[in-house]
mmCIF file of C-alpha atoms in Angstrom:
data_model
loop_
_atom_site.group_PDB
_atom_site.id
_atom_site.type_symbol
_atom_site.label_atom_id
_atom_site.label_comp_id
_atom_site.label_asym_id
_atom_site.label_seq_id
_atom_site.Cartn_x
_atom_site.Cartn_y
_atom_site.Cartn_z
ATOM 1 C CA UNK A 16 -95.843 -86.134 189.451
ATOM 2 C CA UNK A 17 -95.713 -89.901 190.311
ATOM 3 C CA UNK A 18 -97.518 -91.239 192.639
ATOM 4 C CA UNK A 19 -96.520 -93.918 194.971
ATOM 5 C CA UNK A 20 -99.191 -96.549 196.335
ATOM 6 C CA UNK A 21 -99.374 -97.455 199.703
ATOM 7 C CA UNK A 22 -101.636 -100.711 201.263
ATOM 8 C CA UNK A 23 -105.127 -98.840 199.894
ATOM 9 C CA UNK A 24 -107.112 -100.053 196.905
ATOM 10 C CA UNK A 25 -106.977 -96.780 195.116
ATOM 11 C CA UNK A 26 -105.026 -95.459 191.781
ATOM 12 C CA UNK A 27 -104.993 -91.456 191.192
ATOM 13 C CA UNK A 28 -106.958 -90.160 188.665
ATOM 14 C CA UNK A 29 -105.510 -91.184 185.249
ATOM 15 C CA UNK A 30 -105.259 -87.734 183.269
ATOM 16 C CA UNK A 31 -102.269 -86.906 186.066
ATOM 17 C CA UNK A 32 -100.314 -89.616 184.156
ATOM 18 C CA UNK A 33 -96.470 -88.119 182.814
ATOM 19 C CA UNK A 34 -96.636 -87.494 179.348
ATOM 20 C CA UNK A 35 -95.061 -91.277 178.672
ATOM 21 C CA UNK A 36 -98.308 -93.036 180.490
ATOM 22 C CA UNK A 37 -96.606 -93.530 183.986
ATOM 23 C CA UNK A 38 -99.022 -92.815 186.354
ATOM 24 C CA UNK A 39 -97.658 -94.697 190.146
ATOM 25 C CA UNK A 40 -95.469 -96.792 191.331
ATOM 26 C CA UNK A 41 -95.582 -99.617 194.405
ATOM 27 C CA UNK A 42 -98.503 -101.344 195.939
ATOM 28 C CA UNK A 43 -98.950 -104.655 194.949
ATOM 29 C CA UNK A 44 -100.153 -107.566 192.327
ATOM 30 C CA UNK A 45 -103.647 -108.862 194.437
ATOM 31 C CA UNK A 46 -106.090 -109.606 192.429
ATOM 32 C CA UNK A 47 -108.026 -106.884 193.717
ATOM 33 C CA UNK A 48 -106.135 -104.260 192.890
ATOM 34 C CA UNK A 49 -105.197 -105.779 189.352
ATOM 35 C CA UNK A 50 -109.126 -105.498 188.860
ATOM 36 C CA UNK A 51 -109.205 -102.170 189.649
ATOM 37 C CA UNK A 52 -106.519 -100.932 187.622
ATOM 38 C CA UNK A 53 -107.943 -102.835 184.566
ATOM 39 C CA UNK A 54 -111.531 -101.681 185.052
ATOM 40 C CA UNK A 55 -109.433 -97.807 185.580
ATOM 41 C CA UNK A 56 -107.503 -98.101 182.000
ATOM 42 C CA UNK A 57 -104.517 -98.819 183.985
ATOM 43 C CA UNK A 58 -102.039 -101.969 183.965
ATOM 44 C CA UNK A 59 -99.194 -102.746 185.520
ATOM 45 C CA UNK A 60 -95.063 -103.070 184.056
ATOM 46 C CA UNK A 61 -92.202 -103.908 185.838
ATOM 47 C CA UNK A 62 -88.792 -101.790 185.468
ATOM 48 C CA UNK A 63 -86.016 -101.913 188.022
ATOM 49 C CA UNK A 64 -88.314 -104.493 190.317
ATOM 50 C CA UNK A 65 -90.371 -101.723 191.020
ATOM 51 C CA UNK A 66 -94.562 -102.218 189.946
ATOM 52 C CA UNK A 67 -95.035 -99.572 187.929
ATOM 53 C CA UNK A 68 -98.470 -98.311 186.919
ATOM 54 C CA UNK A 69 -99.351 -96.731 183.054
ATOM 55 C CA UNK A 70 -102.409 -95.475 181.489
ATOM 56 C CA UNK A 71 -101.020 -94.173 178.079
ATOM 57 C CA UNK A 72 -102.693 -91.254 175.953
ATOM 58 C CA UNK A 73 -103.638 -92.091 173.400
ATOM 59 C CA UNK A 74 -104.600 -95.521 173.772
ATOM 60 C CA UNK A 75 -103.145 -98.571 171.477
ATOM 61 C CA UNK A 76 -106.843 -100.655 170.914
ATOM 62 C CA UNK A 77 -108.184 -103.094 168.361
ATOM 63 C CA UNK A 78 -112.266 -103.026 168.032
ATOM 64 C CA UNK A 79 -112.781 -106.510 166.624
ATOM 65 C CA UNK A 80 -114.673 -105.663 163.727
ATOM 66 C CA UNK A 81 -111.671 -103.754 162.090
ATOM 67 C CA UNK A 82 -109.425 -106.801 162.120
ATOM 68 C CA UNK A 83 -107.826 -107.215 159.594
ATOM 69 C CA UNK A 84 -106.920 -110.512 157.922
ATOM 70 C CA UNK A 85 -104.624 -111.150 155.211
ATOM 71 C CA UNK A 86 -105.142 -113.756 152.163
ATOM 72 C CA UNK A 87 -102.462 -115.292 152.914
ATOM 73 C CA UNK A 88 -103.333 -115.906 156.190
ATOM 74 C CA UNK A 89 -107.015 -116.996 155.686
ATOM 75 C CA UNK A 90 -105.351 -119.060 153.515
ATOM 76 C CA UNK A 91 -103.305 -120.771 156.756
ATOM 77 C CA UNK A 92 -106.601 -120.421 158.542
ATOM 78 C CA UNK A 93 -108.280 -122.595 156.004
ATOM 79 C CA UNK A 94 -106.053 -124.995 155.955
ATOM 80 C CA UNK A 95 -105.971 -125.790 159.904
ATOM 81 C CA UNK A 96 -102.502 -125.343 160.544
ATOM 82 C CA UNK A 97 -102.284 -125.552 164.130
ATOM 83 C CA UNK A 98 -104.341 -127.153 166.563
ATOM 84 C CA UNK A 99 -106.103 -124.214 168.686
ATOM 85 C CA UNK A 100 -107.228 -124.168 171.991
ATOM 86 C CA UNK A 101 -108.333 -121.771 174.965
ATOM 87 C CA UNK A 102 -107.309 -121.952 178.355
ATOM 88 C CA UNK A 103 -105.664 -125.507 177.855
ATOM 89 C CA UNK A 104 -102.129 -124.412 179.191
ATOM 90 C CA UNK A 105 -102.268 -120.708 180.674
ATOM 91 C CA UNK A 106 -99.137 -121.743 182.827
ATOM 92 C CA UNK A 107 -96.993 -122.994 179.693
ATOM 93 C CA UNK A 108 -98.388 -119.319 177.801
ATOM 94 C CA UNK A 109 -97.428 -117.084 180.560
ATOM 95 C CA UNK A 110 -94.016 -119.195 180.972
ATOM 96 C CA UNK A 111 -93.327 -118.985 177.127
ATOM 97 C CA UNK A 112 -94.100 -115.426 177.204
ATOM 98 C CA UNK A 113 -91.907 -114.599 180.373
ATOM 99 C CA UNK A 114 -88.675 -116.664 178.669
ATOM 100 C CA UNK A 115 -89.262 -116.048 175.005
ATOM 101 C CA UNK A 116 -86.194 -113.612 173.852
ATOM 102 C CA UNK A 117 -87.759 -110.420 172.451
ATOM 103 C CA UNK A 118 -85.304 -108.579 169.590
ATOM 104 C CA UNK A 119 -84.256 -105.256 170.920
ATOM 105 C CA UNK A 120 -85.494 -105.936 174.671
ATOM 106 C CA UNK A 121 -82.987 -106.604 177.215
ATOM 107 C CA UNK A 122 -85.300 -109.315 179.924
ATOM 108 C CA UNK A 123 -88.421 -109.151 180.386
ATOM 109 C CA UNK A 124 -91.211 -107.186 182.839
ATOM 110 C CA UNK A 125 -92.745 -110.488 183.548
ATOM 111 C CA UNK A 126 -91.194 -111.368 186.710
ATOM 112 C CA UNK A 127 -91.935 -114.296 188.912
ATOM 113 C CA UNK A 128 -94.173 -112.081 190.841
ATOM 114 C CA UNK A 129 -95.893 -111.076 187.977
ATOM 115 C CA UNK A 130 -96.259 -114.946 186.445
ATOM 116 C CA UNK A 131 -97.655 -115.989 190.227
ATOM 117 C CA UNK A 132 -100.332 -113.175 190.190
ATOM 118 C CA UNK A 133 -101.481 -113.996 186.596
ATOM 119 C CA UNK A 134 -101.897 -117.401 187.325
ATOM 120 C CA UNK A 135 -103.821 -116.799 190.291
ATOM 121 C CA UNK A 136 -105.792 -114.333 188.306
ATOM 122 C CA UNK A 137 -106.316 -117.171 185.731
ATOM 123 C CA UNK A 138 -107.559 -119.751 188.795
ATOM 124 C CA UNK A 139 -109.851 -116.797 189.456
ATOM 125 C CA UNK A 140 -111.285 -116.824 186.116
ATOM 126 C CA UNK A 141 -110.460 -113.656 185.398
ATOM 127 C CA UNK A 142 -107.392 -114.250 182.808
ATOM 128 C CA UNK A 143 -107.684 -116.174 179.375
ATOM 129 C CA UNK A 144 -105.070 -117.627 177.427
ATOM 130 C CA UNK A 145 -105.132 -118.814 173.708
ATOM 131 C CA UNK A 146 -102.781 -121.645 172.535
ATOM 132 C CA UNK A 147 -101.509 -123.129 168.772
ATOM 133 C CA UNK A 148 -99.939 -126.361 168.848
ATOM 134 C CA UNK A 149 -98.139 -128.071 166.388
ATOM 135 C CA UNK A 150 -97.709 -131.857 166.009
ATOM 136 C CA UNK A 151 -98.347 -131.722 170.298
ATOM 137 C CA UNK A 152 -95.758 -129.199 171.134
ATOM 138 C CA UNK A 153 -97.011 -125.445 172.107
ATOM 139 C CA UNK A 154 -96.127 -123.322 169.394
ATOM 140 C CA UNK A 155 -97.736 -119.950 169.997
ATOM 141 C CA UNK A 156 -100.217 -118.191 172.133
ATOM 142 C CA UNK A 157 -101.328 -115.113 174.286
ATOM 143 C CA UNK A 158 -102.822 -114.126 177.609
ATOM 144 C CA UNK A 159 -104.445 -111.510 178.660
ATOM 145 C CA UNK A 160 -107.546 -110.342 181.561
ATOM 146 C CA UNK A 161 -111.445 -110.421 180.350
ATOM 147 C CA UNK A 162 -113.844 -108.014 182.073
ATOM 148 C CA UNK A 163 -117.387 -107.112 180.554
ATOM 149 C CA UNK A 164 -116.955 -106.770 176.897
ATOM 150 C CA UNK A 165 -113.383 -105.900 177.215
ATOM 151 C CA UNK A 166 -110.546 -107.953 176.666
ATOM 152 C CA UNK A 167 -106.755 -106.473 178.075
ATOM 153 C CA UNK A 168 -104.243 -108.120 175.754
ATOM 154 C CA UNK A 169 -100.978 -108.667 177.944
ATOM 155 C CA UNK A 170 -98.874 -110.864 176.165
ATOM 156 C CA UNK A 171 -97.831 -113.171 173.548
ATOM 157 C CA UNK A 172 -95.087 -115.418 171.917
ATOM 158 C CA UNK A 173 -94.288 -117.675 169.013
ATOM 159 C CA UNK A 174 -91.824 -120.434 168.339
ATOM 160 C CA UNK A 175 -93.128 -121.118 164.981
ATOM 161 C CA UNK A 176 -93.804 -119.330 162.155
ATOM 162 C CA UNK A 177 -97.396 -116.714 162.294
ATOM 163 C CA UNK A 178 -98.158 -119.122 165.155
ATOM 164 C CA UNK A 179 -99.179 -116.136 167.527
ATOM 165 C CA UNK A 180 -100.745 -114.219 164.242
ATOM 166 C CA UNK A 181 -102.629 -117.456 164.240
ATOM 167 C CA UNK A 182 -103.425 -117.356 168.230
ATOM 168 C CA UNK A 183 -104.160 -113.889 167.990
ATOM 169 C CA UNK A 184 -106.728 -113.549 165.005
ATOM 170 C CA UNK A 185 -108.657 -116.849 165.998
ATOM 171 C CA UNK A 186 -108.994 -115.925 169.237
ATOM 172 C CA UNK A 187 -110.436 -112.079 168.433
ATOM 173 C CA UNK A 188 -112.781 -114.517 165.909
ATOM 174 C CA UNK A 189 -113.693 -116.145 169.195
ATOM 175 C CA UNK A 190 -114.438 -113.019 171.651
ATOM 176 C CA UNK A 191 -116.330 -111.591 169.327
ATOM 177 C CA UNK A 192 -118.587 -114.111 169.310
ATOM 178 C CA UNK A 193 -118.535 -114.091 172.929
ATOM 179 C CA UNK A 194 -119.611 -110.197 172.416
ATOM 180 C CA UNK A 195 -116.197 -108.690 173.687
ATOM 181 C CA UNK A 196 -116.855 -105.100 171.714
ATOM 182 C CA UNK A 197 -113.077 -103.894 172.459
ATOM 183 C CA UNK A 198 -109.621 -105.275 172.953
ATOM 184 C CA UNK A 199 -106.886 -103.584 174.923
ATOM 185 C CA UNK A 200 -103.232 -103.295 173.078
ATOM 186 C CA UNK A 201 -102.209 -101.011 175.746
ATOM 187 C CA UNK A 202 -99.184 -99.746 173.482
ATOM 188 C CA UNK A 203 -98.561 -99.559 170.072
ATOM 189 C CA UNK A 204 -96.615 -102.093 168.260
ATOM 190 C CA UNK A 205 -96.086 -102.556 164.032
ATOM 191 C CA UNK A 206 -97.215 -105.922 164.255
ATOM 192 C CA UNK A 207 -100.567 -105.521 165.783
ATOM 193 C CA UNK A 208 -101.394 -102.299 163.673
ATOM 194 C CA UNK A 209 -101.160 -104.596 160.700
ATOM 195 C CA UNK A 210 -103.950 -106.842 162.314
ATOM 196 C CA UNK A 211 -105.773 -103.449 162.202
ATOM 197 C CA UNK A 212 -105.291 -102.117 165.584
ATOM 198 C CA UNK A 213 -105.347 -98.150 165.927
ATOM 199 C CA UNK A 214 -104.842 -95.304 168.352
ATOM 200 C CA UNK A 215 -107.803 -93.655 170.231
ATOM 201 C CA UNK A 216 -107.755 -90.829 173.012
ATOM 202 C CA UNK A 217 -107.156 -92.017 176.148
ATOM 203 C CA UNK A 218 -110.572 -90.187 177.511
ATOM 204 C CA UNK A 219 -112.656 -92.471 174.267
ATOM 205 C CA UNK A 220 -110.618 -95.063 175.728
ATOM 206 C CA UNK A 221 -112.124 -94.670 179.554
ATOM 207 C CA UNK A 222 -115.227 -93.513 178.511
ATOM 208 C CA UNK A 223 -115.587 -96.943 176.110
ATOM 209 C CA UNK A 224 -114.282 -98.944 179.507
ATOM 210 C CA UNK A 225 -117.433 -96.999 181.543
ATOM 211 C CA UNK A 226 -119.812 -98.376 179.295
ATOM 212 C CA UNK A 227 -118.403 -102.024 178.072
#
């Protein structure tokens, strides 16, 4: 069954999710109701200019401890290769992220209306971005929404070589030392499964939101 959301804060109880993660469609992108869904497991995707809203079983999540770094890349770590920052230019990330071309992906689910409510999100201080830059230019980077000890990874992009592998391992470095305990993938992907990112049951998964 999916659900369709109407002008109340409120999401339906995540294990009546389809089998693919969909769990409702509609309502809006406030930043109330983006809070909620986070702080529920849930997160919002775009398809057909509809909002619709997935909590996945099982769960695509990285516990910081278990990344896993490369020599090669230490190596590139080592040597400074890009200038990193956080929260210098979440406008440009989101941007880059919304008009980067994606093999394999027709478009992109960030819409306008999504950039606008991530931005406003960000002005909140409730979303993060990470940046690598490169001789001045932005090169790489991520965004995603911080609550508690949790971090929900949304997206990234890269016009330079491991420039978001760079983005992305020094800034779990950083949240961990921030104390962020767990980092949302949301779904899987081969890439981040090589930074040591795993699948966990979706009820671990809210259970481990509950607590952090």
């Amino acid at each position: 069954m999916l659900f369709c959301l109407d002008d109340d804060l409120v999401f339906p109880p995540v294990h009546l999710a389809e089998p693919d993660g969909l769990l409702a469609m509609g309502g809006d992108l406030s930043a109330e109701r983006l809070l909620l869904a986070y702080r529920s497991g849930i997160f919002p995707w775009y398809e057909g200019g509809h909002i619709l809203w997935w909590c996945p079983d099982p769960r695509f999540v990285l516990f910081p401890g278990e990344l896993k770094v490369s020599k090669s890349i230490k190596a590139m770590l080592n040597k400074n290769q890009f200038e990193f920052t956080i929260n210098k230019a979440f406008a440009q990330v989101i941007h880059h992220c919304k008009e980067i071309k994606r093999p394999g992906q027709q478009g992109t689910w960030i819409t306008d209306e999504v950039e606008k409510a991530y931005c406003k999100m960000h002005e909140l201080g409730h979303a993060y971005s990470a940046e690598v830059w490169k001789d001045g230019e932005l090169v790489g980077g991520l965004y995603g929404i911080k609550m508690g000890k949790v971090f929900f990874g949304e997206s990234m992009f890269s016009k330079a070589s491991n420039a978001s592998k760079y983005a992305f391992i020094k800034y779990v470095q950083q949240l961990t030392e921030e104390g962020i305990e767990l980092i949302d993938c949301q779904v899987y992907t081969e890439y981040l499964e090589s930074l040591g990112a795993r699948m966990i049951d979706r009820k671990d998964f809210i259970k481990l939101l509950q607590t952090l």
